[in-house]
PDB file of C-alpha atoms in Angstrom:
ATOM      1  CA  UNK A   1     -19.876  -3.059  -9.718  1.00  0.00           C
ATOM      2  CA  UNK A   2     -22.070  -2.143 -12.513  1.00  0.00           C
ATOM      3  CA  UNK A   3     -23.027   1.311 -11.437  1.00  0.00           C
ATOM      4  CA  UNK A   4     -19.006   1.882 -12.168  1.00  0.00           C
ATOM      5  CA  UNK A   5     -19.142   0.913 -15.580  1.00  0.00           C
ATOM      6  CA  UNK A   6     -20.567   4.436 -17.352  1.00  0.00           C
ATOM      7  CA  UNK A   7     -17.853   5.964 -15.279  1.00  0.00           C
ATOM      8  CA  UNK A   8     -15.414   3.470 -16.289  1.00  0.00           C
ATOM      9  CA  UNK A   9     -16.432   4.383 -20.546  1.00  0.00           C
ATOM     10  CA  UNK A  10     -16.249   7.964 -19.537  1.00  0.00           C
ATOM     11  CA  UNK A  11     -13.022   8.182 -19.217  1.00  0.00           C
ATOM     12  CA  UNK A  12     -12.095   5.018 -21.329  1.00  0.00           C
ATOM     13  CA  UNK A  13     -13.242   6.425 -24.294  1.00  0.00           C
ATOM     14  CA  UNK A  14     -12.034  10.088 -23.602  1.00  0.00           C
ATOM     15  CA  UNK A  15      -8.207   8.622 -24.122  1.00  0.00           C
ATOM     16  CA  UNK A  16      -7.402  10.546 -20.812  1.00  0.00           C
ATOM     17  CA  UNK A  17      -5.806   8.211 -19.111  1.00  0.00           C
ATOM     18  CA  UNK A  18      -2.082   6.924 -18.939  1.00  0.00           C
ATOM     19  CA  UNK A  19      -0.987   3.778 -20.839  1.00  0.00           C
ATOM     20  CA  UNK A  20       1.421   1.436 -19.155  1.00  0.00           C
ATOM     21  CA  UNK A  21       2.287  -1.606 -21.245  1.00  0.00           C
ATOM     22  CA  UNK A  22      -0.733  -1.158 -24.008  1.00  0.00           C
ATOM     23  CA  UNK A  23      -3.097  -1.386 -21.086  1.00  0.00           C
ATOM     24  CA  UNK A  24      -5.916   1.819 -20.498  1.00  0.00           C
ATOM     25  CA  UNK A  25      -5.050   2.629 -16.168  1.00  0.00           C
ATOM     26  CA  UNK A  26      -7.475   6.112 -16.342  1.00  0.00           C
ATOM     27  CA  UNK A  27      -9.664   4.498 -14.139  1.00  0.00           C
ATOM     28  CA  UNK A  28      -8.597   1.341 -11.696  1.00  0.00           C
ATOM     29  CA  UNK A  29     -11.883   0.050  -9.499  1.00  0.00           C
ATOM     30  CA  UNK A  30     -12.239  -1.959  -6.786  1.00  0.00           C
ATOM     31  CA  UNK A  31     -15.712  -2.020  -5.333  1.00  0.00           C
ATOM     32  CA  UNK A  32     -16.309   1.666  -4.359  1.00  0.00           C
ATOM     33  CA  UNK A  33     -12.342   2.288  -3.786  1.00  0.00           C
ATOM     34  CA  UNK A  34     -10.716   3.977  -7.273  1.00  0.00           C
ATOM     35  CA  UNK A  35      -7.897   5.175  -8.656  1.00  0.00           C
ATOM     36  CA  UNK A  36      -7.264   7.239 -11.781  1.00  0.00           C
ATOM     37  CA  UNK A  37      -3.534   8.084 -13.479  1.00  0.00           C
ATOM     38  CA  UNK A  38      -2.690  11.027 -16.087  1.00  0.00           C
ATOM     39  CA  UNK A  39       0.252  11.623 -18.156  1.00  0.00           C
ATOM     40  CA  UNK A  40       0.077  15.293 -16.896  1.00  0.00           C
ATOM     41  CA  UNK A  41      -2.398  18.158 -15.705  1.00  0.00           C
ATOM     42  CA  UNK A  42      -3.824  19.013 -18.190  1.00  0.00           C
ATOM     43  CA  UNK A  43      -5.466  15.232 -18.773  1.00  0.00           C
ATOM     44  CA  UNK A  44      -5.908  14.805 -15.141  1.00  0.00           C
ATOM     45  CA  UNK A  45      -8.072  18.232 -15.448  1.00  0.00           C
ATOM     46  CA  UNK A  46     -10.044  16.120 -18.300  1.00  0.00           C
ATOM     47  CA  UNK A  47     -10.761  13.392 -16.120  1.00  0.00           C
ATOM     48  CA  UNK A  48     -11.652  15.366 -13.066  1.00  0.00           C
ATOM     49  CA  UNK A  49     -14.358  16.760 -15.439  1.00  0.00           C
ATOM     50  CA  UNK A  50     -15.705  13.183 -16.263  1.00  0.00           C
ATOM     51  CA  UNK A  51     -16.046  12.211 -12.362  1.00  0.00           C
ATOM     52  CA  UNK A  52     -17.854  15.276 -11.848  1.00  0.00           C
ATOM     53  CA  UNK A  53     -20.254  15.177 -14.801  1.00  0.00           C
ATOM     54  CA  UNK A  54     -20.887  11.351 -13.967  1.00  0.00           C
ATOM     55  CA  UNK A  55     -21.830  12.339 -10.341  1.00  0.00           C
ATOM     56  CA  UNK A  56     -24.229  15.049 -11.451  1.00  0.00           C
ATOM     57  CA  UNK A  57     -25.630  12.513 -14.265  1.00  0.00           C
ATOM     58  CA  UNK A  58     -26.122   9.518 -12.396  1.00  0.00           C
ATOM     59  CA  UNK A  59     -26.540  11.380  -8.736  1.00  0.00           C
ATOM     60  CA  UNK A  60     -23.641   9.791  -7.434  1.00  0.00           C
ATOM     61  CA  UNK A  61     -22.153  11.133  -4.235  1.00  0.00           C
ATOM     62  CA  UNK A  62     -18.308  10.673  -4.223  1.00  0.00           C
ATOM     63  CA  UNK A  63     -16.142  11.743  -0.922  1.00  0.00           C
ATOM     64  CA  UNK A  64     -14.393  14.518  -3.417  1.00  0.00           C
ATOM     65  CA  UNK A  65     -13.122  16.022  -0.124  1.00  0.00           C
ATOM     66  CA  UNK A  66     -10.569  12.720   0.337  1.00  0.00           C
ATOM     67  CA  UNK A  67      -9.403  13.098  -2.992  1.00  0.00           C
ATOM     68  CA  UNK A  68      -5.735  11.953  -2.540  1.00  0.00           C
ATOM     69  CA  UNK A  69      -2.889  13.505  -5.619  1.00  0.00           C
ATOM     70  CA  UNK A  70       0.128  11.688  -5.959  1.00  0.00           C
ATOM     71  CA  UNK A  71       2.369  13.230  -8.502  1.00  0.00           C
ATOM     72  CA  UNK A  72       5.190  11.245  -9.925  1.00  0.00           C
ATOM     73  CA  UNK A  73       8.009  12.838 -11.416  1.00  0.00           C
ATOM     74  CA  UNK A  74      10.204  16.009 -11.430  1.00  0.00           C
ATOM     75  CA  UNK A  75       9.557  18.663  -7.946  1.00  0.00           C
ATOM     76  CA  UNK A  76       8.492  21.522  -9.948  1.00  0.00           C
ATOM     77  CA  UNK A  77       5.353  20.031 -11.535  1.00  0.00           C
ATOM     78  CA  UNK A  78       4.687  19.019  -7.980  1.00  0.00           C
ATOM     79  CA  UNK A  79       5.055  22.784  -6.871  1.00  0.00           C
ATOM     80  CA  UNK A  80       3.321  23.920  -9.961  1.00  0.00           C
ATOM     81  CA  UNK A  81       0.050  21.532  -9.212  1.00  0.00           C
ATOM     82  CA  UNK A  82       0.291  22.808  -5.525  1.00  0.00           C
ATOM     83  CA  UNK A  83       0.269  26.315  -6.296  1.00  0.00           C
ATOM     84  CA  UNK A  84      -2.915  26.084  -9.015  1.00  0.00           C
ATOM     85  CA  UNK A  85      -6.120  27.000  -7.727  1.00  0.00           C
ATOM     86  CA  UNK A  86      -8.432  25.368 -10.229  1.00  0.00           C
ATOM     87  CA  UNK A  87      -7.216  22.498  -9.573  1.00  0.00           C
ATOM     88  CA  UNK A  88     -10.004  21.279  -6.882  1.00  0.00           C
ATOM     89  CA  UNK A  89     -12.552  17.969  -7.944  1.00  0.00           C
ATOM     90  CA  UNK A  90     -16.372  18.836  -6.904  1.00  0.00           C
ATOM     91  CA  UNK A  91     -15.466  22.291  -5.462  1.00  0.00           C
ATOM     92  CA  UNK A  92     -12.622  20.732  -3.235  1.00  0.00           C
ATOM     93  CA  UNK A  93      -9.046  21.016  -3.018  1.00  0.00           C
ATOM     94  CA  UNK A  94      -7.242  18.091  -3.430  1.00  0.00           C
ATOM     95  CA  UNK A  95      -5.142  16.367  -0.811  1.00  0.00           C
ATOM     96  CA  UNK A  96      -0.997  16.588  -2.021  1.00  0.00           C
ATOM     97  CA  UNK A  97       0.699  13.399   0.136  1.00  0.00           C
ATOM     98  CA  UNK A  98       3.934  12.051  -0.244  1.00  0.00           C
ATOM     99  CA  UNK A  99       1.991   8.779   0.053  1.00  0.00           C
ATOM    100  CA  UNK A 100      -1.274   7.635  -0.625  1.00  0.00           C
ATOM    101  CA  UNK A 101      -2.780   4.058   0.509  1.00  0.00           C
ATOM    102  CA  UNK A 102      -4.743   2.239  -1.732  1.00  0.00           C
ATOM    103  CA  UNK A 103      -6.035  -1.894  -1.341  1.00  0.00           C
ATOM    104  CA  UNK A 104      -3.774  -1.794   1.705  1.00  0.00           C
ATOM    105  CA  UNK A 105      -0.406  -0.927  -0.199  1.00  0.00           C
ATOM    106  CA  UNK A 106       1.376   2.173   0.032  1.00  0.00           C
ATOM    107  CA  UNK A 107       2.763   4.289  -2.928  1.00  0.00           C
ATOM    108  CA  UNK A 108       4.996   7.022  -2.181  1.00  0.00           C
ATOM    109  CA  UNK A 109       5.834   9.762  -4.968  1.00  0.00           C
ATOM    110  CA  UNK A 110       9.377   8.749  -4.430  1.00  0.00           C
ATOM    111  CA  UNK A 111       9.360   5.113  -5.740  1.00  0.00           C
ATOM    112  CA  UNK A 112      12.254   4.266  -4.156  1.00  0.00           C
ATOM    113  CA  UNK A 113      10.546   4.269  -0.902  1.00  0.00           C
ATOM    114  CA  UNK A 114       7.535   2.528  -1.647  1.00  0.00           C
ATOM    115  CA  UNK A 115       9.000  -1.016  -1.024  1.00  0.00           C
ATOM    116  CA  UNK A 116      10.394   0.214   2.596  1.00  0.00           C
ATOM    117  CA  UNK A 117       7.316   1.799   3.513  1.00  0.00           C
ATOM    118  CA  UNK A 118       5.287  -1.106   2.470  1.00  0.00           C
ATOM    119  CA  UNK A 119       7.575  -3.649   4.473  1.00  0.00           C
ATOM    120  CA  UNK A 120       7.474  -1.491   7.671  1.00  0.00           C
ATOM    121  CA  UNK A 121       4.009  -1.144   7.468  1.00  0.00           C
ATOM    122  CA  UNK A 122       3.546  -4.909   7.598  1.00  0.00           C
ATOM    123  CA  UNK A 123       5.963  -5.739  10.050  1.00  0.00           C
ATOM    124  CA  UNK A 124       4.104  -3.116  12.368  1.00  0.00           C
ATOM    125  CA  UNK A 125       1.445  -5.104  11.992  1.00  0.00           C
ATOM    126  CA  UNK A 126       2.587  -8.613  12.497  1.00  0.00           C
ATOM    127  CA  UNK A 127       4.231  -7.343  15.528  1.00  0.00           C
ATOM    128  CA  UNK A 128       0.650  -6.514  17.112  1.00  0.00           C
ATOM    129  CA  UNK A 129      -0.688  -9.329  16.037  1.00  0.00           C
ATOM    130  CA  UNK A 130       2.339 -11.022  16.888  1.00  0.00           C
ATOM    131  CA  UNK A 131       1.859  -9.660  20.494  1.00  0.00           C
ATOM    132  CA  UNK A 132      -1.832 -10.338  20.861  1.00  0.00           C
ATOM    133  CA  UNK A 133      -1.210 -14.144  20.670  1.00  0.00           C
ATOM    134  CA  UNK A 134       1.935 -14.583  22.055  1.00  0.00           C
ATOM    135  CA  UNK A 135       2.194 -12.531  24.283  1.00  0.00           C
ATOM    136  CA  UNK A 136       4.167 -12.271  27.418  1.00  0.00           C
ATOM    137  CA  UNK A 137       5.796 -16.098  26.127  1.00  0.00           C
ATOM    138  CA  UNK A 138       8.140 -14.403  23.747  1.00  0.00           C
ATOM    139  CA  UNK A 139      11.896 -14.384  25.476  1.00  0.00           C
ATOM    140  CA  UNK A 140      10.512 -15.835  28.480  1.00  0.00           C
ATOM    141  CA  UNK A 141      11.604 -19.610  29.581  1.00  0.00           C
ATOM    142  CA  UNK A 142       9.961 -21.748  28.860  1.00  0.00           C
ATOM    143  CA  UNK A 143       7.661 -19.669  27.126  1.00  0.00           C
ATOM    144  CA  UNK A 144       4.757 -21.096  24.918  1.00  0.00           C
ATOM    145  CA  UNK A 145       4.792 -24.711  23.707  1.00  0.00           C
ATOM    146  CA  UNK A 146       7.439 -25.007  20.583  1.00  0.00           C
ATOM    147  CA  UNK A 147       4.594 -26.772  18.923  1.00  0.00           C
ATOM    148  CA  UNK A 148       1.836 -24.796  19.572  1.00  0.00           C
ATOM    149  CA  UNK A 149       4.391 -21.953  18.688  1.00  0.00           C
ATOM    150  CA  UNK A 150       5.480 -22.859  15.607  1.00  0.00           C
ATOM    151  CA  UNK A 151       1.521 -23.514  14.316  1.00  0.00           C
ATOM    152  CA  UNK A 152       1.075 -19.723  15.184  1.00  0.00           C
ATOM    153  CA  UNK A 153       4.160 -18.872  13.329  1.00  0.00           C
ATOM    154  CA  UNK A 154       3.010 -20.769  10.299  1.00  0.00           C
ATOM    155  CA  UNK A 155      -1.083 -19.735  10.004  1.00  0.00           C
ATOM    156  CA  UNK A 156      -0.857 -16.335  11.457  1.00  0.00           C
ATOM    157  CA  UNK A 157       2.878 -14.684  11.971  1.00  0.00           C
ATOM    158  CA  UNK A 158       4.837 -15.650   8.563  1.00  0.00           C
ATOM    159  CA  UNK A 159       1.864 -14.556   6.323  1.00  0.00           C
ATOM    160  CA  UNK A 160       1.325 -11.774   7.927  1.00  0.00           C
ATOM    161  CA  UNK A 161       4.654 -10.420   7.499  1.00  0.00           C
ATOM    162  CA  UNK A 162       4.537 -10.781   3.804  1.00  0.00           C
ATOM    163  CA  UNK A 163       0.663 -10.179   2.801  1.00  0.00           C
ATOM    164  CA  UNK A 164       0.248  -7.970  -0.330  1.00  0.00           C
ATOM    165  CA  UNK A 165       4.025  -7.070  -0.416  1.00  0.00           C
ATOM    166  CA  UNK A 166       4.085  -9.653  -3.246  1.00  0.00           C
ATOM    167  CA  UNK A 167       2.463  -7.051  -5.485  1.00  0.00           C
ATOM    168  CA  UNK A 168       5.567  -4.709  -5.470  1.00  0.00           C
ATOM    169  CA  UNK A 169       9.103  -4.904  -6.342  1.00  0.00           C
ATOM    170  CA  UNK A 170      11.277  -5.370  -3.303  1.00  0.00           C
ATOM    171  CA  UNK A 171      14.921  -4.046  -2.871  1.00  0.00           C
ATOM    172  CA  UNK A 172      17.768  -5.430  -0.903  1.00  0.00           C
ATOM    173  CA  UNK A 173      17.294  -3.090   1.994  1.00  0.00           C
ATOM    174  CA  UNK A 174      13.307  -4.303   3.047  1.00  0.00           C
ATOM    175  CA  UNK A 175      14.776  -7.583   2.198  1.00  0.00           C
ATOM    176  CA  UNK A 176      17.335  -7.243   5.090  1.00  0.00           C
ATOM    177  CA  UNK A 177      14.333  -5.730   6.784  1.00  0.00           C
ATOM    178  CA  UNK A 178      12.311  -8.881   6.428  1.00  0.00           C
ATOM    179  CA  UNK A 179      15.343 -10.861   7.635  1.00  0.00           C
ATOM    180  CA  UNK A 180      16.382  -9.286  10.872  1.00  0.00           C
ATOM    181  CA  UNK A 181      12.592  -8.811  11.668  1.00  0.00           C
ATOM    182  CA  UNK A 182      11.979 -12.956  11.072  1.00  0.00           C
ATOM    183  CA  UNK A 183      15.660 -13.761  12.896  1.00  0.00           C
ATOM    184  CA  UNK A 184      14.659 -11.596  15.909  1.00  0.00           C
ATOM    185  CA  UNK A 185      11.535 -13.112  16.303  1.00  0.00           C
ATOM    186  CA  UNK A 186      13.395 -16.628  16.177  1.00  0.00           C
ATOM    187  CA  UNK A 187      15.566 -15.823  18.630  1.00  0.00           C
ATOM    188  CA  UNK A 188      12.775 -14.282  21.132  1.00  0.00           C
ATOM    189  CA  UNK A 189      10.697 -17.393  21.265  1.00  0.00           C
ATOM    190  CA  UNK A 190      13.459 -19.793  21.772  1.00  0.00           C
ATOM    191  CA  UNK A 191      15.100 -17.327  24.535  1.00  0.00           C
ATOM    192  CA  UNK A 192      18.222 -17.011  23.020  1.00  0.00           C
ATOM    193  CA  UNK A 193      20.771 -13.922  22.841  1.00  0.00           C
ATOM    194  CA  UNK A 194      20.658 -11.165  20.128  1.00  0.00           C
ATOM    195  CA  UNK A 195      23.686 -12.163  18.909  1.00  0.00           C
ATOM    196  CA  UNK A 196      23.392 -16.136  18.099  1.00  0.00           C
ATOM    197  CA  UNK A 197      22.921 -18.129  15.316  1.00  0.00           C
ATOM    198  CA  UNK A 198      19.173 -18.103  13.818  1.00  0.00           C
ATOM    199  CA  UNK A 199      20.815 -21.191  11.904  1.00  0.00           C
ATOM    200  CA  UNK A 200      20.418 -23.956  14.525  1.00  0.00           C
ATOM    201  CA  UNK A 201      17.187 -22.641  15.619  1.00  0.00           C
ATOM    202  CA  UNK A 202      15.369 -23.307  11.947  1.00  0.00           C
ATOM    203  CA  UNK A 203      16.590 -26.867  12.345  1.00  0.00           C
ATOM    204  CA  UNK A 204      14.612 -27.369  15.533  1.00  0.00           C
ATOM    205  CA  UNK A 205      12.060 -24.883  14.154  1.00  0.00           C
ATOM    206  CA  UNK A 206      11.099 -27.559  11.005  1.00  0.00           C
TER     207      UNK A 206
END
């Protein structure tokens, strides 16, 4: 948007923000949703000053009250950045979370978890979804028509489980998370035991 593009200099040109790979992340925008990272508190300080002296310049009214902090890195700058009053953005505290959403992916301060957290977040998902159209079919015989079944599967289920996940790095154990969710939904809409073979059932599946 082009009323984010002063904003975007501000802090461009300040040399605030982090550098990952040669590229400039101070400020990251998507439509009205953004996201800033600093090296440390002192720059992140800088470029709370910058949001707040574009607002008052350009009379922009940002929802400083939702500001979300994710710090990265060792506990005690966490408990440091906690503790410090003056750190607030437009009068208001910021919000500390162990994980912050933003473009529907999760990052959690502990990076380890982010992949997890992402994959379980999805799979909640597909399995409402997965519910709303299937319904009462799954591990019922005869249940919903294979073909009719496996169209669902294809244009609504698979991509569901897997939509934005692409964007982050994924470990073994949401990969065995994918795995056992995708083989237990085989086995439910073909009726079959917890304990058989997905094997024979991707055969018939195509």
């Amino acid at each position: 948007k082009l009323y984010n593009i002063p904003l975007w200099s501000l802090i461009e040109n300040s040399g605030l923000g982090a550098v990952i790979l040669e590229t400039s992340v101070g400020l990251i925008l998507v439509a009205d949703d953004s996201i800033s990272l600093a090296q440390d508190k002192i720059r992140l300080k800088g470029i709370i000053e910058l949001y707040e002296h574009y607002s008052r310049l350009y009379n922009v009214k940002f929802a400083f009250h939702k500001t979300d902090l994710a710090v990265f890195g060792d506990r005690q700058t966490k408990a440091e950045m906690q503790t410090d009053d003056t750190l607030k953005i437009g009068g208001e505290r910021l919000i500390f979370n162990e994980k912050n959403e933003h473009l529907g992916l999760w990052q959690c301060t502990d990076i380890k978890k982010t992949a997890v957290e992402n994959v379980r977040n999805r799979l909640n998902k597909t399995s409402k979804k997965m519910f709303a159209m299937m319904g009462s079919s799954l591990s019922s015989a005869p249940g919903m028509d294979l073909d009719t079944a496996r169209i669902l599967y294809k244009v609504n289920i698979k991509p569901s489980m897997t939509a934005g996940i692409q964007a982050i790095h994924i470990t073994n154990e949401s990969l065995d998370m994918l795995e056992t969710y995708e083989e237990g939904l085989m086995r439910s809409i073909f009726d079959q035991r917890k304990e058989c073979s997905v094997t024979p059932l991707y055969f018939i599946w195509g």
